[in-house]
Coordinates of C-alpha atoms in Angstrom, one line a residue:
X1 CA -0.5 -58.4 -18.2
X2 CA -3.4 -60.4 -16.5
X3 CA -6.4 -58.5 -15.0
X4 CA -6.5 -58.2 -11.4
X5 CA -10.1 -57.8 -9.4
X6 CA -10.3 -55.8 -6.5
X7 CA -12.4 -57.5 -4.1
X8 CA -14.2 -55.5 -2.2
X9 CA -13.9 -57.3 1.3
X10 CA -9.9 -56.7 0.7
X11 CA -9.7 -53.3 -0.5
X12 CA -12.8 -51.4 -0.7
X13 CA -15.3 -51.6 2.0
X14 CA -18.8 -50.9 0.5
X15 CA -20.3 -48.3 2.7
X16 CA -23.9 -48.9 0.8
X17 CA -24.1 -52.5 2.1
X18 CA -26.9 -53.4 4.3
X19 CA -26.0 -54.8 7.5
X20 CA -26.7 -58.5 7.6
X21 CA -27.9 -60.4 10.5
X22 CA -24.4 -60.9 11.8
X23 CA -23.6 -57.1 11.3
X24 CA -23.9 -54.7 14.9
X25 CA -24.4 -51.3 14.0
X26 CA -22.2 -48.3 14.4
X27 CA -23.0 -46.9 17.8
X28 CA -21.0 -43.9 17.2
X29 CA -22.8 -43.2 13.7
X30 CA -25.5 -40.2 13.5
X31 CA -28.1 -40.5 11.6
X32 CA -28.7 -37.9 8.9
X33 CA -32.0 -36.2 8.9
X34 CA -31.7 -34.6 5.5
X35 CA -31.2 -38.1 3.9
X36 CA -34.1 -38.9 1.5
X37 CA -35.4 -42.3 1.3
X38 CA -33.6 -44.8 -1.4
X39 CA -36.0 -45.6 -4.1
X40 CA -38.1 -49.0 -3.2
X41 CA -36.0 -51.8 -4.5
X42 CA -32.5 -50.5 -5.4
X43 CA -30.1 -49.4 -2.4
X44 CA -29.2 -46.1 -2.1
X45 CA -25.7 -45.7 -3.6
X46 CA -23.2 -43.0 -1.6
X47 CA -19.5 -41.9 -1.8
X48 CA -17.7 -39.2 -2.9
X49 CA -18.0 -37.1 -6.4
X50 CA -15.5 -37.7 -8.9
X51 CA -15.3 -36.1 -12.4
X52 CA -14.2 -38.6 -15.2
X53 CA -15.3 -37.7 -19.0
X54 CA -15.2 -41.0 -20.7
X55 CA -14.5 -41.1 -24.5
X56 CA -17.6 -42.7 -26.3
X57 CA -15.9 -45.5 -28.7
X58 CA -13.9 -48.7 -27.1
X59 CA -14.5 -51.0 -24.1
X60 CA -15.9 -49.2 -21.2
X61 CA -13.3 -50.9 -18.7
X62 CA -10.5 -49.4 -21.2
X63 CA -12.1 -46.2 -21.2
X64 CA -12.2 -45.9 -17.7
X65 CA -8.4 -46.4 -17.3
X66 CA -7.5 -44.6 -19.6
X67 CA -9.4 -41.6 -18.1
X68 CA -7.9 -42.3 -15.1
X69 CA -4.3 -42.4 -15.6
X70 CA -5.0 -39.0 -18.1
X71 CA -6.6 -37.0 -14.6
X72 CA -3.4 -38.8 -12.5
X73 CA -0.9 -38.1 -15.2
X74 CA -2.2 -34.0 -15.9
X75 CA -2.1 -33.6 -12.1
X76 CA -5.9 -33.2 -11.7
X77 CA -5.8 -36.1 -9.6
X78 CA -2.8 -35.9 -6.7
X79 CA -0.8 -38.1 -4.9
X80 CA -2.8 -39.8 -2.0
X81 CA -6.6 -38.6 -3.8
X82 CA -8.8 -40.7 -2.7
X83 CA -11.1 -42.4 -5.7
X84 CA -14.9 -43.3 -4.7
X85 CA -15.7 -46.7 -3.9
X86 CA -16.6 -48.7 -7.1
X87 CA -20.3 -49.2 -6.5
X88 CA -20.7 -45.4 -6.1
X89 CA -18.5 -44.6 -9.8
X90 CA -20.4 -47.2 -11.5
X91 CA -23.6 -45.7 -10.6
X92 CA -22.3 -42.2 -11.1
X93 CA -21.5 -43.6 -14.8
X94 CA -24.0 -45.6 -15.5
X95 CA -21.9 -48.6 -15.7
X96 CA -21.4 -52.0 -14.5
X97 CA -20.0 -52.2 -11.1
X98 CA -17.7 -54.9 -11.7
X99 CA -16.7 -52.7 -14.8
X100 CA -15.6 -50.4 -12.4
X101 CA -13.8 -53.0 -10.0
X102 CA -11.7 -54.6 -12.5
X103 CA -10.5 -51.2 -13.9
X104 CA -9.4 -50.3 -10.2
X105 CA -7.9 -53.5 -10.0
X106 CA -5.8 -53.2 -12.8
X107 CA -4.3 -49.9 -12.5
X108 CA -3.4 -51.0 -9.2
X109 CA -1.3 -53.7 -10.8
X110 CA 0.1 -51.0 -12.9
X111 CA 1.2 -48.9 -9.9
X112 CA -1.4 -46.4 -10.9
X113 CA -3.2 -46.8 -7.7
X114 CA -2.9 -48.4 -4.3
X115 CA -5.4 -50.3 -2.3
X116 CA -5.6 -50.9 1.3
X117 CA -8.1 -52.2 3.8
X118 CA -9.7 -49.6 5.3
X119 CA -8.1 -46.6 3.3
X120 CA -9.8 -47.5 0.1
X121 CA -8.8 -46.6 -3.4
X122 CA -6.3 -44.1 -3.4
X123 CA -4.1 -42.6 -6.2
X124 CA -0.6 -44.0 -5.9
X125 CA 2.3 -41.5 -4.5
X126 CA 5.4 -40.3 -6.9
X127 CA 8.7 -39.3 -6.6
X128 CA 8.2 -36.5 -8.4
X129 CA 4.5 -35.0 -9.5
X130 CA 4.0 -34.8 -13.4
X131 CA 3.5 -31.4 -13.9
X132 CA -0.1 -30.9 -16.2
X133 CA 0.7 -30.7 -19.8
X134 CA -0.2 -26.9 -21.1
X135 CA -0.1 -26.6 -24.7
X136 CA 2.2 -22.8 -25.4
X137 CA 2.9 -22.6 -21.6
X138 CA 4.7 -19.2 -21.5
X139 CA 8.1 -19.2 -19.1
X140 CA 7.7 -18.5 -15.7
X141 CA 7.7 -14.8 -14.8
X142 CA 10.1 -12.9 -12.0
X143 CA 10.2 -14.1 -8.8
X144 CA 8.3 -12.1 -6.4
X145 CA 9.8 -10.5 -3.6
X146 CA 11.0 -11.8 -0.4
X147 CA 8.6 -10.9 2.6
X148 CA 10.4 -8.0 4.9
X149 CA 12.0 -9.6 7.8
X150 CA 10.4 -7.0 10.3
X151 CA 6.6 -5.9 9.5
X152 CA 6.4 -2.8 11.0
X153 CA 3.1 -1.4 9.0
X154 CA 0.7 0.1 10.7
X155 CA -3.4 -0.9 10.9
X156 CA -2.5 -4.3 11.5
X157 CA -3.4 -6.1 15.2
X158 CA -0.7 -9.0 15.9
X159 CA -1.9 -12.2 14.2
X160 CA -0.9 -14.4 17.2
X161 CA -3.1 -13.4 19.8
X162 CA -6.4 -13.9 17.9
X163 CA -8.8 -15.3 21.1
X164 CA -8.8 -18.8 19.5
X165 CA -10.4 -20.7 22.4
X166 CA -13.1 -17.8 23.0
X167 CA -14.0 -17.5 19.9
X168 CA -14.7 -21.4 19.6
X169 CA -16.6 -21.5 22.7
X170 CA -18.4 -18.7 21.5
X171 CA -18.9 -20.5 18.0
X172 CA -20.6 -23.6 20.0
X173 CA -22.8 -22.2 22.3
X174 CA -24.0 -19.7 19.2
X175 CA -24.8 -22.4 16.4
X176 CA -26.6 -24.6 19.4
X177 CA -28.5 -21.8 20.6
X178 CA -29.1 -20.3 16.6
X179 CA -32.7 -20.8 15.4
X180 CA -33.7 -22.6 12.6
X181 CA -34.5 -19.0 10.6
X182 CA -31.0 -18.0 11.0
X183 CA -29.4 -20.7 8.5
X184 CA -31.8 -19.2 6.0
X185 CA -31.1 -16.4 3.3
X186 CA -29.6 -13.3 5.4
X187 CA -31.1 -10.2 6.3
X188 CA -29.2 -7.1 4.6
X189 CA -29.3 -5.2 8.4
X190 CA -27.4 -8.1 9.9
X191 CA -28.6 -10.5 12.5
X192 CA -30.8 -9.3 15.3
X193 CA -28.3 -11.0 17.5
X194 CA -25.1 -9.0 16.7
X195 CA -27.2 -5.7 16.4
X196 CA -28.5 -6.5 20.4
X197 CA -25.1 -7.1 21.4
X198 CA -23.7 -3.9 19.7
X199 CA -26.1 -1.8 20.8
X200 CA -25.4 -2.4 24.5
X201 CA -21.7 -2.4 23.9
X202 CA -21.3 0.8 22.0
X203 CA -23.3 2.8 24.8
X204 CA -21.6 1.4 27.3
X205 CA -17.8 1.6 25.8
X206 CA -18.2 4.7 23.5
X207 CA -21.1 6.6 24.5
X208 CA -23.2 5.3 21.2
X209 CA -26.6 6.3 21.4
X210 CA -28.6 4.3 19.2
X211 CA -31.0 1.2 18.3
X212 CA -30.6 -1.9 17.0
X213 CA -32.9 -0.8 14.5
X214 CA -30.7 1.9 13.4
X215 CA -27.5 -0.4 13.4
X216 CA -26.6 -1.8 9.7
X217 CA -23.8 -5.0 9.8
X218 CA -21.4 -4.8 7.3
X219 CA -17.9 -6.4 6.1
X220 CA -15.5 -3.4 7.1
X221 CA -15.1 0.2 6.9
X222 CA -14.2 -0.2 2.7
X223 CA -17.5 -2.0 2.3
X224 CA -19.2 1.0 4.7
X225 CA -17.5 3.3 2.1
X226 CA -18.7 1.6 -1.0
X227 CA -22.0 1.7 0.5
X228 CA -22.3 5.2 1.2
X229 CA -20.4 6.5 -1.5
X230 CA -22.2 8.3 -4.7
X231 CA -25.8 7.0 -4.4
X232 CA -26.4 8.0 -0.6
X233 CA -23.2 10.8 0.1
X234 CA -23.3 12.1 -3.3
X235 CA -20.3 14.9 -1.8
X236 CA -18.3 16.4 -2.3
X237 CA -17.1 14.9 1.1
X238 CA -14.2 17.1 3.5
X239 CA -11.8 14.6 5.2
X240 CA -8.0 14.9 6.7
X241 CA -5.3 16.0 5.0
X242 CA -3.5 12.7 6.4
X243 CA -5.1 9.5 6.3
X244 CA -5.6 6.0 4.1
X245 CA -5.0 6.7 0.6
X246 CA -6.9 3.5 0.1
X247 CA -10.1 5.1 1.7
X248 CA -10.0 7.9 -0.7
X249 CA -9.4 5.9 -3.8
X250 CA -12.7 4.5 -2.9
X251 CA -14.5 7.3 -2.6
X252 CA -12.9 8.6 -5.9
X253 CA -14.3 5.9 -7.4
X254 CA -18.2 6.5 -6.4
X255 CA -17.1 9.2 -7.5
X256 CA -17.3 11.1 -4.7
X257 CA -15.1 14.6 -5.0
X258 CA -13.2 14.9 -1.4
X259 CA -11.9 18.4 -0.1
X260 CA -8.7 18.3 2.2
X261 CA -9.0 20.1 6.4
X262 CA -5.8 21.0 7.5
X263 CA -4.8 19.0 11.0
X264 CA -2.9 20.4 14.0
X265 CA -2.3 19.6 17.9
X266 CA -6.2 19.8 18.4
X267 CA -7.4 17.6 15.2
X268 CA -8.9 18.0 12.2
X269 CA -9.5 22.3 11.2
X270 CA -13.5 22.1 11.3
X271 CA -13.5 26.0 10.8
X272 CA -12.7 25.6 7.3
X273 CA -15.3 23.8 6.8
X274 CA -17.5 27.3 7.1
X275 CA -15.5 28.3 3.8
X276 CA -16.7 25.0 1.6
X277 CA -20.3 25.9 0.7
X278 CA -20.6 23.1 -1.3
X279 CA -19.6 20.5 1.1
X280 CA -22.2 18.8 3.2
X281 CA -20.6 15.8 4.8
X282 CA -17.2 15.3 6.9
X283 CA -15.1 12.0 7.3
X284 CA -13.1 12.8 10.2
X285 CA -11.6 10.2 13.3
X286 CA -11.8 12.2 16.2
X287 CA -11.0 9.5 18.5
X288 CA -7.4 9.2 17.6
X289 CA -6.5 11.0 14.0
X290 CA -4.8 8.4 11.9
X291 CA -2.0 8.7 11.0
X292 CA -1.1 11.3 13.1
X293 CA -2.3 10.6 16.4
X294 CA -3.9 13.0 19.0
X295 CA -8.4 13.4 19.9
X296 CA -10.1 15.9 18.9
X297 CA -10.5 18.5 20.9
X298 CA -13.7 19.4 22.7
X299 CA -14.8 22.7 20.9
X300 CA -13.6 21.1 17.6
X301 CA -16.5 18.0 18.4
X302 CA -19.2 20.8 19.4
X303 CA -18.2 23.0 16.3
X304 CA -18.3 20.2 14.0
X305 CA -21.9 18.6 15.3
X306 CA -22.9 22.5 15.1
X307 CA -21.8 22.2 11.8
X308 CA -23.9 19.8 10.3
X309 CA -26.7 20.9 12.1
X310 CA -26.4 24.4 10.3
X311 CA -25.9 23.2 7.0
X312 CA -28.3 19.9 7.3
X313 CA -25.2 17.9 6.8
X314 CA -23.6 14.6 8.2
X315 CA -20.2 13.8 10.4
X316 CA -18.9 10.2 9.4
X317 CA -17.3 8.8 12.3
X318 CA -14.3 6.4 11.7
X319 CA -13.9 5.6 15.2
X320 CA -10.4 4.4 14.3
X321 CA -8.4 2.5 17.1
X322 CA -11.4 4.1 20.1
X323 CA -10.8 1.1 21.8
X324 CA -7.1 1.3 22.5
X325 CA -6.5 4.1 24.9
X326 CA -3.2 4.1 27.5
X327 CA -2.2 7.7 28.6
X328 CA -6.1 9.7 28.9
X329 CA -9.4 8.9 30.0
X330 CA -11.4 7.5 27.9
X331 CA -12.5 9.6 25.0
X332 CA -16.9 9.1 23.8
X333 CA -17.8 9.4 20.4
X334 CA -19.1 12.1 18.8
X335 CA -22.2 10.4 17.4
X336 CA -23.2 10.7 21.1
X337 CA -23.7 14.3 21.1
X338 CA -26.2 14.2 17.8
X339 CA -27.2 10.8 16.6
X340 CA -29.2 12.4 14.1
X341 CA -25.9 14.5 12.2
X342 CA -23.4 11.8 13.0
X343 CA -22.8 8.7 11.2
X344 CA -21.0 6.2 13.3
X345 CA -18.6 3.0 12.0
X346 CA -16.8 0.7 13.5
X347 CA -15.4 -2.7 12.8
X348 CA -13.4 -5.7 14.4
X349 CA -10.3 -5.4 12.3
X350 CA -8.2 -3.6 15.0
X351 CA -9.5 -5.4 17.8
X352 CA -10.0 -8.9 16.5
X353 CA -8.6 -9.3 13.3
X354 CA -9.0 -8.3 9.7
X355 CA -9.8 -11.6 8.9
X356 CA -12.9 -11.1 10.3
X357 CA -15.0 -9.3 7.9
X358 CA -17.3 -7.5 9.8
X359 CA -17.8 -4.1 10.4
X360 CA -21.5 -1.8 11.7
X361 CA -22.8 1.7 10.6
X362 CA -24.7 3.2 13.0
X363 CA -27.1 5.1 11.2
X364 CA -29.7 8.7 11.4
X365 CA -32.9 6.8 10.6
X366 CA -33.5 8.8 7.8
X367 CA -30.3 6.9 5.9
X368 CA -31.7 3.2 6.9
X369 CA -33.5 3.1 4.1
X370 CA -31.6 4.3 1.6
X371 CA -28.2 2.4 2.9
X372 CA -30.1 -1.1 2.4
X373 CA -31.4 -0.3 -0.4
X374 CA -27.8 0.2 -1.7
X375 CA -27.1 -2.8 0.2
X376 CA -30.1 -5.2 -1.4
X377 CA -32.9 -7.7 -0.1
X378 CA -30.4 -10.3 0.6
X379 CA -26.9 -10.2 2.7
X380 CA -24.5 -10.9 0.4
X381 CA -20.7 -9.5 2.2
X382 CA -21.0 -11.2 5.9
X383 CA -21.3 -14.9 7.2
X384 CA -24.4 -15.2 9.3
X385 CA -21.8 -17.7 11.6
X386 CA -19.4 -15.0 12.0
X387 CA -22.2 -12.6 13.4
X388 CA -23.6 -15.2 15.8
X389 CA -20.5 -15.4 17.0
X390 CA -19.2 -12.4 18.0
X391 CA -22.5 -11.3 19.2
X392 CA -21.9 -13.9 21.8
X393 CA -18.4 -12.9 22.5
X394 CA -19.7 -9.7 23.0
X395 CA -22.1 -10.8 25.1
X396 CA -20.0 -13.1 27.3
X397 CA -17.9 -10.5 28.0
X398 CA -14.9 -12.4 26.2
X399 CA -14.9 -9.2 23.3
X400 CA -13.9 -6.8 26.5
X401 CA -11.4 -9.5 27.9
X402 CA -9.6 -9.8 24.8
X403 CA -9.3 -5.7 24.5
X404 CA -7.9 -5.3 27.8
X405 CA -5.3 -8.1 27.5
X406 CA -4.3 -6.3 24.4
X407 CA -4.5 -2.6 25.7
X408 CA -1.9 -4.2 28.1
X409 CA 0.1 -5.9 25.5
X410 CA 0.7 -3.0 23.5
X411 CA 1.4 -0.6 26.0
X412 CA 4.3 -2.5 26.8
X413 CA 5.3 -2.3 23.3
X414 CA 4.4 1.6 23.2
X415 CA 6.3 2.2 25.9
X416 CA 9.1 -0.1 24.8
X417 CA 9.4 2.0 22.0
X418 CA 9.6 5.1 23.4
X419 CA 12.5 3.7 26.1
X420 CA 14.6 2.7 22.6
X421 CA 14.6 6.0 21.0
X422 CA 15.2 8.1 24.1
X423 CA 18.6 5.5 24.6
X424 CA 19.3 5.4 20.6
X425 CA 17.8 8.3 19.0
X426 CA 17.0 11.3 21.2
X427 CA 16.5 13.3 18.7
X428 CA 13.5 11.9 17.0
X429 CA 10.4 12.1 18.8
X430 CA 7.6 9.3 18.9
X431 CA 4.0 11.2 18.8
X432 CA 0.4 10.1 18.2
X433 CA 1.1 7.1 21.5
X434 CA -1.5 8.3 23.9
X435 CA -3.6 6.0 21.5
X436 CA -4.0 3.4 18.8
X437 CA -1.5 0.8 17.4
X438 CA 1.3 2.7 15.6
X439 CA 3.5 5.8 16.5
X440 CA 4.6 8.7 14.1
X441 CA 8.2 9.2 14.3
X442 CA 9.3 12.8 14.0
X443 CA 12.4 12.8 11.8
X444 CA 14.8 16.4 10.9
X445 CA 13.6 17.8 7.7
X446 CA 14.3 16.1 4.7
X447 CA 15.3 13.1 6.0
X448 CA 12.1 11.1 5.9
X449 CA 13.0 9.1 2.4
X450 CA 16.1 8.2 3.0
X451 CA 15.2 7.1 6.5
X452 CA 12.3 4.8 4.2
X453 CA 15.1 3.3 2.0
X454 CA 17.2 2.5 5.1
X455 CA 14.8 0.8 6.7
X456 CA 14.1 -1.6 3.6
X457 CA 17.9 -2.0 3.7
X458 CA 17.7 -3.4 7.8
X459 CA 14.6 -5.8 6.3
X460 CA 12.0 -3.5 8.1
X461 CA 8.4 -3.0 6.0
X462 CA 6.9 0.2 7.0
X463 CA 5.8 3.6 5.7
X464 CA 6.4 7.5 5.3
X465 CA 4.0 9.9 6.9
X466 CA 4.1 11.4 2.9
X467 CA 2.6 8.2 2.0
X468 CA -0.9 9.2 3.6
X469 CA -1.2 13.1 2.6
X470 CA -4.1 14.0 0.4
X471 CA -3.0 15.4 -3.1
X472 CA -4.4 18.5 -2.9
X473 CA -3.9 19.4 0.9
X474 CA -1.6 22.8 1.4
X475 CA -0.7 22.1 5.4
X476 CA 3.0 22.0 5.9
X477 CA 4.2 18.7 5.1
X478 CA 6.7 17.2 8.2
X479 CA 8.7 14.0 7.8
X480 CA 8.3 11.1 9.9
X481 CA 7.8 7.4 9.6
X482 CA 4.4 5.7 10.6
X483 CA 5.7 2.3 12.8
X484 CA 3.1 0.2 13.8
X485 CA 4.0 -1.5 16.8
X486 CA 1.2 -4.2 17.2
X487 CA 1.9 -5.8 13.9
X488 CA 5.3 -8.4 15.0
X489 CA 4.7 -11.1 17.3
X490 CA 6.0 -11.0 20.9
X491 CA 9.2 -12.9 19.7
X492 CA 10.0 -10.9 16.4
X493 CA 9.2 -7.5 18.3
X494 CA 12.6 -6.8 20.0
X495 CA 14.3 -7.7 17.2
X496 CA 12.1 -5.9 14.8
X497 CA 12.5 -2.4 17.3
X498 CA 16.9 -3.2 17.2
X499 CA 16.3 -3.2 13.5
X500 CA 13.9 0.2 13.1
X501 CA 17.0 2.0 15.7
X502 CA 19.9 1.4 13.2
X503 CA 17.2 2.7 10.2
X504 CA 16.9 6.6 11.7
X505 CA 18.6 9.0 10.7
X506 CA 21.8 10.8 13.0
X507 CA 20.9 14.0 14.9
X508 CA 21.2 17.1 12.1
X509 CA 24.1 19.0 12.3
X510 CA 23.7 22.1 15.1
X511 CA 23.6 25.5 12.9
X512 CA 21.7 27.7 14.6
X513 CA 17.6 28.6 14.3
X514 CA 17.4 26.7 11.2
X515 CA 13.7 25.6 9.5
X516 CA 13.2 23.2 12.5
X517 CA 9.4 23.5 12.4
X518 CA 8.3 20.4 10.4
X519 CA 5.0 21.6 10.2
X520 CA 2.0 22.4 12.7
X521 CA 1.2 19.1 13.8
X522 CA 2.6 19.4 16.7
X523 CA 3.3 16.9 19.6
X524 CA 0.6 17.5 22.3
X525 CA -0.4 14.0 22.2
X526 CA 3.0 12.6 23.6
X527 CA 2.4 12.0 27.1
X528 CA 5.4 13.5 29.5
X529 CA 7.4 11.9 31.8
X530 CA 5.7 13.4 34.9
X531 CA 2.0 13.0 33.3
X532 CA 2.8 9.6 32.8
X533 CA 2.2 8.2 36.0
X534 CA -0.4 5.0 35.6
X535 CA 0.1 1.5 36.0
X536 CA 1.0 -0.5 32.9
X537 CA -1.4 -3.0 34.3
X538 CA -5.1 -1.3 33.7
X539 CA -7.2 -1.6 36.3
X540 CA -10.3 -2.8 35.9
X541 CA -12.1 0.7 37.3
X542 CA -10.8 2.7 34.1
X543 CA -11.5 -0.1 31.8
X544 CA -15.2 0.1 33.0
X545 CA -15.3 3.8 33.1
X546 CA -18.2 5.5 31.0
X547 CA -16.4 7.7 28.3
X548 CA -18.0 11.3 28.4
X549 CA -19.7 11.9 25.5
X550 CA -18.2 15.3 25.2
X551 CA -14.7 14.4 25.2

């Protein structure tokens, strides 16, 4: 077979080539003003990277090819790859440049590669990919499961309405109007920018009290936890008898000891807290319980702030789901009552998304300190991007647009729900819904894991309320079935609510007073027929109002 040259003003354009006298110049191209001088009497050579370990006996034009066919024919170099131009490999390899050419040139011939003008050097396409040769490859494992055809999880905000076009109008004007600092290494509190923003926000739309000075950016509540777990909340630490077991594995693994209060229609217990000596710090979510639903009450948030004051301890506040209120007037956090005994985090999982990783701990200032040291001199969890951004779209007032759109949105769904079990399933009562993104379905006793298993048989993902009791907690234990109703998109929603109908249970059989007290948490957070008298459309007058601090 004859050698074949690529020439480069047929099939590789040579983006190092100074422009002659007949050559205009690009008036689209920037200039780059990181670029470092070329050394005085050699052009600067430029193109793309491209790995190729070249054996050290034989011709080096026979080397190269066959290097080249090995990372094409192991798969390390895919159909449609495109190859550097030759000028660049030869001085990546300290080889001749028309070394380079003829090797492209001949692998072309061989069908190895294509060339075209103005596409370059590219690997040539195949029927079918060689899969890479793996010496004692073992045999390909079960398949994994088939995704549920209805998600119905809770804790998860619906992926299609993420504010794409604010967020990248709030990505431009905040990396144009970024200093040069910001781009540097990251400061462990979080940029200054994000801080400002949050500070106004929280005070304005949960009674926060607080500085930026006082405000710590991290990438979630988990990341809050492993932060404060063991080295600054040494616990043991009190939390619900319901919530994330995920959480508490966490904590475990500090290890921080955690001590189970017993919940009801009015929240977390706090009086049992007078009966655990040894426990200084509380994780509660007063705002709306998870999983259960429901605030806590007024006397419970003044007897648990009267709490830590008496025994010099802390409240962590998860204020899980604050923003997303339908049937009640806006409940405030607690940190606002003692901002000193009250530990406040938040993050934008719920209201954004979970794919952005950010989170805040608003702090006492006497745990600043010790939370970055913990933390270390340099960020190392959040994008510095990310921040600017959101501090903008806080800011711009696009954060609280996007939170009412979806308070709206997912009251309908709510309510939605509600209208399909009084029709299909009167019997089984949705509570928890003044609030949040998911529902607790009260089911007859005994009926809750069979109600799971049907529900996996009508392709419908969700959980048990048993799946989210602590271990040790000695509350009556209720069936039910957590449904989150924000998770499906707007199209997969009725469908996904038909499917969830034909999973419950039939109405128990009538015999009488039997055991039909599933427990003590009781349903005072399902709004009523006559209570529930306000427009599905929110007006803009309650989306504004100030929460009351002691709510």
């Amino acid at each position: 077979m004859g050698e074949t040259r690529v020439n480069s003003s047929d099939a590789e354009p040579d983006p190092d080539a100074k422009p002659g006298p007949d050559t205009k110049p690009d008036p689209g191209a920037e200039p780059d003003p990181g670029a470092e001088p070329a050394a005085s009497g050699a052009a600067e050579v430029l193109g793309q990277d491209l790995h190729v370990e070249l054996a050290a006996a034989g011709g080096r034009r026979t080397v190269l090819m066959d290097a080249l066919r090995e990372a094409v024919r192991s798969g390390r170099l895919a159909p449609g790859t495109r190859l550097p131009p030759y000028r660049s490999l030869a001085a990546d390899l300290g080889i001749a440049r028309n070394t380079v050419a003829e090797a492209y040139g001949e692998l072309v011939a061989e069908g190895w590669l294509t060339a075209r003008q103005g596409s370059g050097t590219r690997v040539a396409g195949r029927a079918e990919p060689l899969a890479p040769r793996r010496p004692g490859r073992q045999p390909p494992g079960p398949a994994e499961p088939a995704p549920p055809t209805h998600n119905l999880r809770q804790g998860r905000p619906e992926d299609a309405s993420f504010p794409r076009g604010p967020w990248l109008a709030s990505a431009r004007r905040a990396v144009s109007a970024a200093p040069n600092e910001a781009f540097g290494p990251g400061d462990p509190r979080g940029r200054i920018e994000l801080r400002r923003a949050l500070t106004d926000y929280l005070a304005r739309a949960r009674g926060v009290r607080t500085s930026p000075e006082r405000i710590v950016i991290c990438s979630g509540f988990s990341h809050a936890l492993r932060l404060l777990g063991g080295a600054v909340l040494p616990g043991p630490i009190a939390v619900e008898s319901y919530g994330l077991p995920f959480h508490r594995a966490l904590l475990a693994a500090a290890p921080v000891a955690t001590t189970p209060l017993s919940l009801d229609e009015s929240g977390a217990r706090v009086e049992e807290l007078t009966a655990l000596p040894e426990v200084r710090t509380a994780l509660l979510t007063p705002a709306h319980q998870f999983p259960t639903g429901g605030p806590l009450e007024p006397e419970r948030r003044t007897a648990i702030v009267d709490w830590a004051r008496g025994v010099g301890g802390l409240l962590l506040e998860d204020d899980y789901d604050g923003e997303f209120r339908y049937d009640r007037k806006p409940v405030g956090a607690v940190q606002g009552l003692d901002p000193d005994r009250v530990l406040y985090l938040g993050s934008a999982s719920k209201s954004l998304s979970p794919a952005v990783r950010l989170g805040w701990m608003v702090l006492p200032d006497h745990l600043v300190d010790d939370v970055l040291a913990v933390k270390g001199e340099r960020e190392g969890w959040t994008g510095v991007l990310d921040q600017l951004i959101l501090a903008d779209l806080i800011t711009s007032g696009g954060y609280d647009r996007h939170v009412r759109r979806m308070r709206r949105r997912y009251r309908r769904r709510r309510d939605q729900l509600r209208t399909a079990l009084e029709r299909h399933a009167p019997h089984v009562h949705a509570t928890g819904i003044s609030a949040g993104l998911h529902a607790v379905l009260r089911l007859p006793p005994g009926t809750e894991r069979s109600a799971v298993k049907a529900a996996t048989w009508q392709g419908v993902a969700l959980d048990g309320l048993a799946a989210f009791r602590h271990p040790a907690a000695t509350m009556p234990a209720p069936d039910g079935l957590v449904v989150g109703y924000a998770t499906p998109s707007d199209h997969a929603w009725t469908p996904a609510l038909d499917a969830l109908v034909r999973a419950l249970p039939p109405p128990p059989e009538p015999s009488g007073p039997q055991a039909a007290a599933a427990g003590t948490l009781a349903d005072a957070d399902t709004p009523d027929a006559a209570s529930d008298t306000s427009d599905a459309s929110e007006t803009d007058a309650d989306a504004d109002a100030q929460p009351d601090a002691h709510r």
